[in-house]
Short mmCIF file of C-alpha atoms and ligand atoms in Angstrom, two decimals:
data_model
loop_
_atom_site.label_atom_id
_atom_site.label_comp_id
_atom_site.label_asym_id
_atom_site.label_seq_id
_atom_site.Cartn_x
_atom_site.Cartn_y
_atom_site.Cartn_z
CA MET Y 124 -196.71 106.02 -204.44
CA LEU Y 125 -195.75 102.31 -204.30
CA SER Y 126 -194.85 100.48 -207.42
CA ASP Y 127 -196.70 97.22 -208.18
CA LYS Y 128 -193.63 95.23 -207.12
CA GLU Y 129 -193.33 97.09 -203.83
CA LEU Y 130 -197.04 96.67 -203.19
CA ILE Y 131 -196.78 92.91 -203.75
CA GLU Y 132 -193.79 92.80 -201.37
CA VAL Y 133 -195.74 94.65 -198.62
CA LEU Y 134 -198.77 92.41 -199.07
CA LYS Y 135 -196.57 89.32 -198.97
CA LYS Y 136 -194.99 90.47 -195.68
CA ARG Y 137 -198.40 91.24 -194.20
CA LEU Y 138 -199.64 87.82 -195.22
CA GLU Y 139 -196.62 86.18 -193.63
CA GLN Y 140 -197.20 88.19 -190.44
CA ALA Y 141 -200.89 87.22 -190.44
CA GLN Y 142 -199.94 83.55 -190.84
CA LYS Y 143 -197.47 83.81 -187.96
CA ASN Y 144 -200.14 85.44 -185.78
CA GLN Y 145 -202.53 82.68 -186.70
CA GLU Y 146 -199.94 80.05 -185.68
CA LEU Y 147 -199.36 81.86 -182.39
CA VAL Y 148 -203.10 81.94 -181.69
CA GLU Y 149 -203.27 78.20 -182.48
CA GLU Y 150 -200.37 77.48 -180.12
CA GLN Y 151 -201.96 79.51 -177.35
CA ARG Y 152 -205.29 77.80 -177.94
CA THR Y 153 -203.67 74.35 -177.59
CA GLU Y 154 -201.89 75.46 -174.41
CA LEU Y 155 -205.12 76.83 -173.02
CA GLN Y 156 -206.94 73.59 -173.80
CA LEU Y 157 -204.18 71.68 -171.98
CA VAL Y 158 -204.42 73.92 -168.91
CA ASN Y 159 -208.22 73.66 -169.03
CA GLY Y 160 -207.97 69.87 -169.18
CA LYS Y 161 -205.63 69.84 -166.18
CA LEU Y 162 -207.89 72.19 -164.25
CA ALA Y 163 -210.92 70.04 -165.01
CA GLU Y 164 -209.02 66.92 -163.88
CA SER Y 165 -207.89 68.59 -160.68
CA GLU Y 166 -211.44 69.88 -160.05
CA ALA Y 167 -212.83 66.38 -160.60
CA LEU Y 168 -210.23 64.89 -158.24
CA LYS Y 169 -211.02 67.54 -155.64
CA SER Y 170 -214.77 67.05 -155.77
CA HIS Y 171 -214.29 63.29 -155.64
CA PHE Y 172 -212.01 63.83 -152.63
CA ILE Y 173 -214.62 65.97 -150.90
CA SER Y 174 -217.42 63.44 -151.34
CA ASN Y 175 -215.05 60.64 -150.34
CA ILE Y 176 -213.76 62.39 -147.27
CA THR Y 177 -217.28 63.29 -146.20
CA ASN Y 178 -218.11 59.59 -146.10
CA GLU Y 179 -214.91 58.79 -144.29
CA ILE Y 180 -215.60 61.29 -141.57
CA VAL Y 181 -219.36 61.01 -141.33
CA ASN Y 182 -219.52 57.19 -141.35
CA PRO Y 183 -216.99 56.55 -138.55
CA PHE Y 184 -218.63 59.24 -136.43
CA ALA Y 185 -222.04 57.67 -136.98
CA SER Y 186 -220.76 54.27 -135.89
CA ILE Y 187 -218.88 55.71 -132.90
CA LEU Y 188 -222.09 57.44 -131.78
CA GLY Y 189 -224.19 54.32 -132.37
CA LEU Y 190 -221.78 51.95 -130.62
CA SER Y 191 -221.24 54.18 -127.61
CA LYS Y 192 -225.01 54.55 -127.25
CA ASN Y 193 -225.29 50.74 -127.25
CA ILE Y 194 -222.59 50.51 -124.57
CA ILE Y 195 -224.47 52.99 -122.39
CA ALA Y 196 -227.65 50.92 -122.79
CA SER Y 197 -225.86 47.59 -122.11
CA LYS Y 198 -226.28 45.55 -118.96
CA ASP Y 199 -223.22 45.11 -116.69
CA SER Y 200 -223.29 41.38 -117.42
CA ASP Y 201 -222.73 41.97 -121.16
CA ILE Y 202 -219.03 42.57 -120.61
CA ALA Y 203 -217.87 40.53 -123.66
CA LYS Y 204 -220.26 42.45 -125.92
CA ILE Y 205 -219.19 45.76 -124.38
CA LYS Y 206 -215.53 44.92 -124.95
CA SER Y 207 -216.05 44.08 -128.60
CA MET Y 208 -218.03 47.30 -129.13
CA ALA Y 209 -215.23 49.27 -127.41
CA GLU Y 210 -212.72 47.65 -129.76
CA LEU Y 211 -214.80 48.75 -132.75
CA ILE Y 212 -215.03 52.29 -131.38
CA HIS Y 213 -211.27 52.34 -130.94
CA SER Y 214 -210.70 51.08 -134.47
CA GLU Y 215 -213.05 53.68 -136.00
CA ALA Y 216 -211.54 56.52 -133.92
CA PHE Y 217 -208.02 55.36 -134.76
CA GLU Y 218 -208.71 55.50 -138.52
CA LEU Y 219 -210.43 58.86 -138.17
CA ASP Y 220 -207.50 60.29 -136.22
CA PHE Y 221 -205.06 59.03 -138.87
CA GLN Y 222 -207.04 60.44 -141.80
CA LEU Y 223 -207.45 63.81 -140.06
CA LYS Y 224 -203.70 63.95 -139.31
CA ASN Y 225 -202.99 63.48 -143.03
CA ILE Y 226 -205.51 66.17 -144.00
CA PHE Y 227 -204.22 68.71 -141.45
CA THR Y 228 -200.61 67.96 -142.36
CA ALA Y 229 -201.37 68.42 -146.07
CA ALA Y 230 -203.02 71.77 -145.28
CA ARG Y 231 -200.05 72.86 -143.15
CA ILE Y 232 -197.57 71.87 -145.88
CA GLU Y 233 -199.59 73.80 -148.46
CA ALA Y 234 -199.57 76.86 -146.20
CA GLY Y 235 -195.79 76.54 -145.80
CA GLU Y 236 -196.16 76.04 -142.04
CA SER Y 237 -194.49 72.71 -141.66
CA SER Y 238 -190.82 73.15 -140.85
CA PRO Y 239 -189.27 70.18 -139.04
CA GLU Y 240 -188.71 70.20 -135.28
CA TYR Y 241 -185.70 68.05 -134.56
CA ILE Y 242 -185.09 66.21 -131.33
CA LYS Y 243 -183.07 63.15 -130.30
CA THR Y 244 -185.51 60.29 -130.80
CA ASP Y 245 -185.51 56.68 -129.71
CA ILE Y 246 -186.17 55.17 -133.15
CA ASN Y 247 -186.59 51.62 -131.86
CA LEU Y 248 -189.31 52.70 -129.43
CA LEU Y 249 -190.98 54.97 -131.98
CA ILE Y 250 -191.34 52.20 -134.57
CA THR Y 251 -192.36 49.62 -131.95
CA SER Y 252 -195.13 51.94 -130.73
CA ILE Y 253 -196.45 52.51 -134.28
CA ILE Y 254 -196.47 48.77 -134.96
CA SER Y 255 -198.30 48.06 -131.73
CA ALA Y 256 -200.88 50.75 -132.61
CA TYR Y 257 -201.55 48.89 -135.88
CA LYS Y 258 -201.66 45.46 -134.24
CA TYR Y 259 -205.45 45.36 -134.05
CA LYS Y 260 -205.85 46.29 -137.74
CA ALA Y 261 -203.25 43.73 -138.74
CA GLU Y 262 -204.88 41.03 -136.62
CA GLN Y 263 -208.22 41.68 -138.31
CA LYS Y 264 -206.54 40.51 -141.55
CA GLN Y 265 -204.46 37.83 -139.79
CA LEU Y 266 -201.33 39.67 -140.80
CA LYS Y 267 -198.08 39.34 -138.90
CA ILE Y 268 -195.79 42.34 -138.63
CA ASN Y 269 -192.11 41.47 -138.11
CA PHE Y 270 -189.78 44.21 -136.97
CA SER Y 271 -186.00 44.25 -136.79
CA PHE Y 272 -183.75 47.14 -135.89
CA GLU Y 273 -180.01 47.37 -136.43
CA LEU Y 274 -177.88 50.12 -135.01
CA GLY Y 275 -174.92 51.28 -137.05
CA LYS Y 276 -171.47 51.35 -135.46
CA GLU Y 277 -171.78 55.01 -134.54
CA PHE Y 278 -174.98 54.27 -132.60
CA GLU Y 279 -173.67 51.40 -130.51
CA THR Y 280 -173.78 53.31 -127.26
CA ALA Y 281 -176.35 56.08 -127.77
CA HIS Y 282 -179.33 54.82 -129.74
CA TYR Y 283 -180.96 58.20 -130.21
CA PHE Y 284 -181.29 59.71 -133.66
CA ARG Y 285 -181.93 63.42 -134.18
CA THR Y 286 -185.04 63.74 -136.32
CA ASP Y 287 -188.62 65.05 -136.26
CA PRO Y 288 -190.53 62.25 -134.44
CA GLU Y 289 -194.01 63.53 -135.32
CA LYS Y 290 -193.23 63.65 -139.04
CA LEU Y 291 -191.47 60.29 -138.94
CA LYS Y 292 -194.47 58.80 -137.15
CA LEU Y 293 -196.91 59.99 -139.82
CA ILE Y 294 -194.61 58.79 -142.64
CA LEU Y 295 -194.30 55.31 -141.14
CA SER Y 296 -197.99 55.15 -140.20
CA ASN Y 297 -198.86 55.80 -143.86
CA LEU Y 298 -196.50 53.10 -145.11
CA LEU Y 299 -197.68 50.59 -142.53
CA SER Y 300 -201.34 51.43 -143.02
CA ASN Y 301 -200.95 50.93 -146.79
CA GLY Y 302 -198.99 47.73 -146.22
CA ILE Y 303 -201.93 46.36 -144.21
CA LYS Y 304 -204.60 47.77 -146.55
CA TYR Y 305 -203.06 46.42 -149.74
CA SER Y 306 -201.98 43.04 -148.35
CA ASN Y 307 -203.82 39.82 -148.85
CA ALA Y 308 -205.09 38.23 -145.66
CA ALA Y 309 -202.95 35.85 -143.59
CA ASN Y 310 -199.66 37.16 -144.88
CA LYS Y 311 -196.82 39.10 -143.31
CA ILE Y 312 -195.35 42.58 -143.35
CA GLU Y 313 -191.67 43.15 -142.66
CA VAL Y 314 -190.36 46.35 -141.14
CA LYS Y 315 -186.62 46.79 -140.99
CA ALA Y 316 -184.78 49.83 -139.69
CA TRP Y 317 -181.09 50.57 -139.67
CA VAL Y 318 -178.72 53.52 -139.51
CA GLU Y 319 -176.09 53.93 -142.20
CA ASN Y 320 -173.73 56.93 -142.53
CA ARG Y 321 -175.87 58.98 -140.16
CA THR Y 322 -178.92 58.23 -142.29
CA LEU Y 323 -181.94 56.39 -140.94
CA LYS Y 324 -183.31 53.79 -143.32
CA VAL Y 325 -186.66 52.14 -142.81
CA MET Y 326 -188.04 49.49 -145.12
CA VAL Y 327 -191.68 48.42 -145.12
CA LYS Y 328 -192.25 45.31 -147.21
CA ASP Y 329 -195.59 43.69 -147.96
CA TYR Y 330 -196.62 40.65 -149.96
CA GLY Y 331 -199.81 42.24 -151.22
CA ILE Y 332 -201.38 43.34 -154.48
CA GLY Y 333 -198.34 45.32 -155.71
CA ILE Y 334 -198.35 48.29 -158.08
CA ASP Y 335 -198.11 48.30 -161.88
CA LYS Y 336 -194.91 49.85 -163.24
CA LYS Y 337 -196.90 52.51 -165.12
CA ASN Y 338 -198.50 53.63 -161.85
CA LEU Y 339 -195.36 53.86 -159.75
CA GLU Y 340 -194.85 57.54 -160.61
CA LEU Y 341 -198.51 58.41 -160.01
CA ILE Y 342 -198.98 57.13 -156.47
CA PHE Y 343 -197.30 60.19 -154.95
CA ASP Y 344 -199.78 62.53 -156.67
CA ARG Y 345 -202.35 64.02 -154.41
CA PHE Y 346 -205.79 62.28 -154.40
CA LYS Y 347 -204.49 59.60 -156.77
CA ARG Y 348 -205.59 56.01 -156.14
CA VAL Y 349 -204.39 53.57 -158.71
CA ASP Y 350 -206.27 50.32 -158.18
CA SER Y 351 -210.01 50.73 -158.57
CA SER Y 352 -210.82 47.08 -157.81
CA ILE Y 353 -209.33 47.12 -154.32
CA ASN Y 354 -209.97 50.79 -153.66
CA SER Y 355 -213.71 50.28 -153.53
CA LEU Y 356 -213.10 47.87 -150.63
CA ASN Y 357 -210.61 50.03 -148.76
CA PRO Y 358 -210.87 53.39 -147.11
CA GLY Y 359 -208.48 56.07 -148.31
CA HIS Y 360 -208.42 59.11 -150.48
CA GLY Y 361 -205.02 59.13 -152.13
CA LEU Y 362 -203.55 61.68 -149.75
CA GLY Y 363 -201.23 59.50 -147.64
CA LEU Y 364 -198.32 59.05 -150.03
CA SER Y 365 -198.36 62.67 -151.19
CA VAL Y 366 -198.10 63.74 -147.54
CA THR Y 367 -195.41 61.08 -146.94
CA LYS Y 368 -193.32 62.34 -149.86
CA ALA Y 369 -193.71 66.00 -148.85
CA LEU Y 370 -192.64 65.27 -145.26
CA ILE Y 371 -189.62 63.30 -146.45
CA ASP Y 372 -188.65 66.19 -148.76
CA LEU Y 373 -188.94 68.61 -145.82
CA MET Y 374 -186.40 66.48 -143.93
CA ASN Y 375 -184.09 66.24 -147.00
CA GLY Y 376 -184.76 62.53 -147.27
CA ASP Y 377 -185.70 60.16 -150.00
CA ILE Y 378 -188.22 57.38 -150.71
CA GLU Y 379 -187.76 54.42 -153.05
CA ILE Y 380 -190.25 51.81 -154.20
CA ALA Y 381 -189.77 48.39 -155.64
CA SER Y 382 -193.06 46.73 -156.50
CA LYS Y 383 -194.45 43.95 -158.63
CA ARG Y 384 -198.09 43.31 -159.35
CA HIS Y 385 -199.47 40.42 -157.24
CA ILE Y 386 -196.06 39.92 -155.59
CA GLY Y 387 -195.84 42.87 -153.23
CA SER Y 388 -194.19 46.22 -152.54
CA ILE Y 389 -191.11 47.48 -150.75
CA PHE Y 390 -191.04 51.10 -149.65
CA THR Y 391 -187.67 52.28 -148.30
CA ILE Y 392 -187.19 55.68 -146.77
CA SER Y 393 -183.85 57.38 -146.05
CA ILE Y 394 -183.71 60.31 -143.65
CA PRO Y 395 -180.41 61.99 -142.83
CA GLU Y 396 -179.77 62.85 -139.20
CA SER Y 397 -180.28 66.55 -138.53
CA ASP Y 398 -177.33 68.66 -137.36
CA SER Y 399 -179.66 71.07 -135.61
CA THR Y 400 -178.89 71.52 -131.92
CA GLU Y 401 -181.91 73.69 -131.16
CA ASN Y 402 -183.72 71.21 -128.93
CA ASP Y 403 -181.62 69.22 -126.52
CA GLY Y 404 -184.36 67.05 -125.04
CA TYR Y 405 -185.17 63.46 -125.92
CA ALA Y 406 -188.28 62.03 -127.51
CA LEU Y 407 -189.10 58.49 -126.54
CA ASP Y 408 -191.63 57.80 -129.28
CA GLY Y 409 -192.84 61.19 -130.39
CA ASN Y 410 -195.39 61.55 -127.60
CA GLU Y 411 -193.32 61.67 -124.49
CA PHE Y 412 -190.46 64.06 -123.93
CA ILE Y 413 -187.79 63.95 -121.29
CA PHE Y 414 -185.16 66.57 -120.88
CA GLY Y 415 -181.55 66.06 -121.80
CA ASP Y 416 -178.23 66.77 -120.12
CA SER Y 417 -178.00 70.40 -121.21
CA ASP Y 418 -181.02 71.24 -119.05
CA ASP Y 419 -179.27 69.78 -116.04
CA GLU Y 420 -176.34 72.08 -116.68
CA VAL Y 421 -178.61 75.12 -116.33
CA PHE Y 422 -179.30 74.27 -112.69
P1 ADP A 77 -204.78 55.76 -150.20
O1 ADP A 77 -204.15 54.51 -149.65
O2 ADP A 77 -205.54 56.54 -149.17
O3 ADP A 77 -205.57 55.52 -151.44
P2 ADP A 77 -202.08 56.74 -150.69
O4 ADP A 77 -201.63 58.09 -151.15
O5 ADP A 77 -201.52 56.25 -149.39
O6 ADP A 77 -203.64 56.79 -150.65
O7 ADP A 77 -201.73 55.69 -151.83
C1 ADP A 77 -202.04 56.00 -153.19
C2 ADP A 77 -202.33 54.73 -153.97
O8 ADP A 77 -201.10 53.97 -154.11
C3 ADP A 77 -203.30 53.78 -153.27
O9 ADP A 77 -204.65 54.11 -153.54
C4 ADP A 77 -202.91 52.43 -153.88
O10 ADP A 77 -203.53 52.28 -155.14
C5 ADP A 77 -201.39 52.57 -154.10
N1 ADP A 77 -200.60 51.96 -152.99
C6 ADP A 77 -200.03 52.60 -151.94
N2 ADP A 77 -199.34 51.74 -151.15
C7 ADP A 77 -199.50 50.51 -151.70
C8 ADP A 77 -199.03 49.20 -151.35
N3 ADP A 77 -198.29 48.98 -150.28
N4 ADP A 77 -199.38 48.16 -152.18
C9 ADP A 77 -200.14 48.39 -153.28
N5 ADP A 77 -200.63 49.60 -153.66
C10 ADP A 77 -200.30 50.66 -152.88
#
């Protein structure tokens, strides 16, 4: 039989325990609300992405179909008209190809199937070919793209750099495409590449709309677009920079941004040269491959 004092003690302890449990439940409820909020945000971003991407795939296809039908129906004498329609088809297909590459790469990264494939790459040629692929887009906005390339001392004779050309191409295409998209018309974009301590550095500088300081951290988040005024005018779905960052991480590299609203942005990537000796061929610009000396030795 408990005395009154002991009974009060037991009740007091039980009350304390009940209060603690209550606090724990409250804590868990707050955590759950937070997770729910995040899930809802990610769901909203995803569904926005899906409706956005549908437009970006369906619309270019519709215009490619329409334009090519017009070309088929054109008279031979309409050569100027045919050429301008072909240019539009190329531009639509080019954008589509770029967007799909980002989507497939994002899917491959998520599935953990995206390990780098290193090969000696002619960096100068690779960047020149990307810039020339974007020439038409740049010209549409009367933008000039200046490119300069400096070899470090160690690259004076052999100007090949061992890296993954396909990944590098997609990284630089994203930076250049954004540079063009977020630039004001009739301006310039500067691309500078150099090699420093066996690390490739590429800087893409634009004089465009710039990014607010508070948004600098957010732009690498998937599906995040940070400027609603210009975004309604520009295609995109906030995937490019998240893919860019993930590819750079896969190659143990780094990306830095310096940006000021209405002044412009500078994106600088650093990618260390790979020590892998698995593939001894050469990549000219990521599309063409020629075989290196070690293959000759086999014969
Ligand atoms: P997208 O361009 O398809 O929207 P990205 O992931 O490439 O997606 O970029 C995310 C966001 O970062 C863009 O929507 C834009 O708001 C901002 N951004 C990226 N690059 C630039 C740039 N060079 N200048 C200004 N804003 C940029």
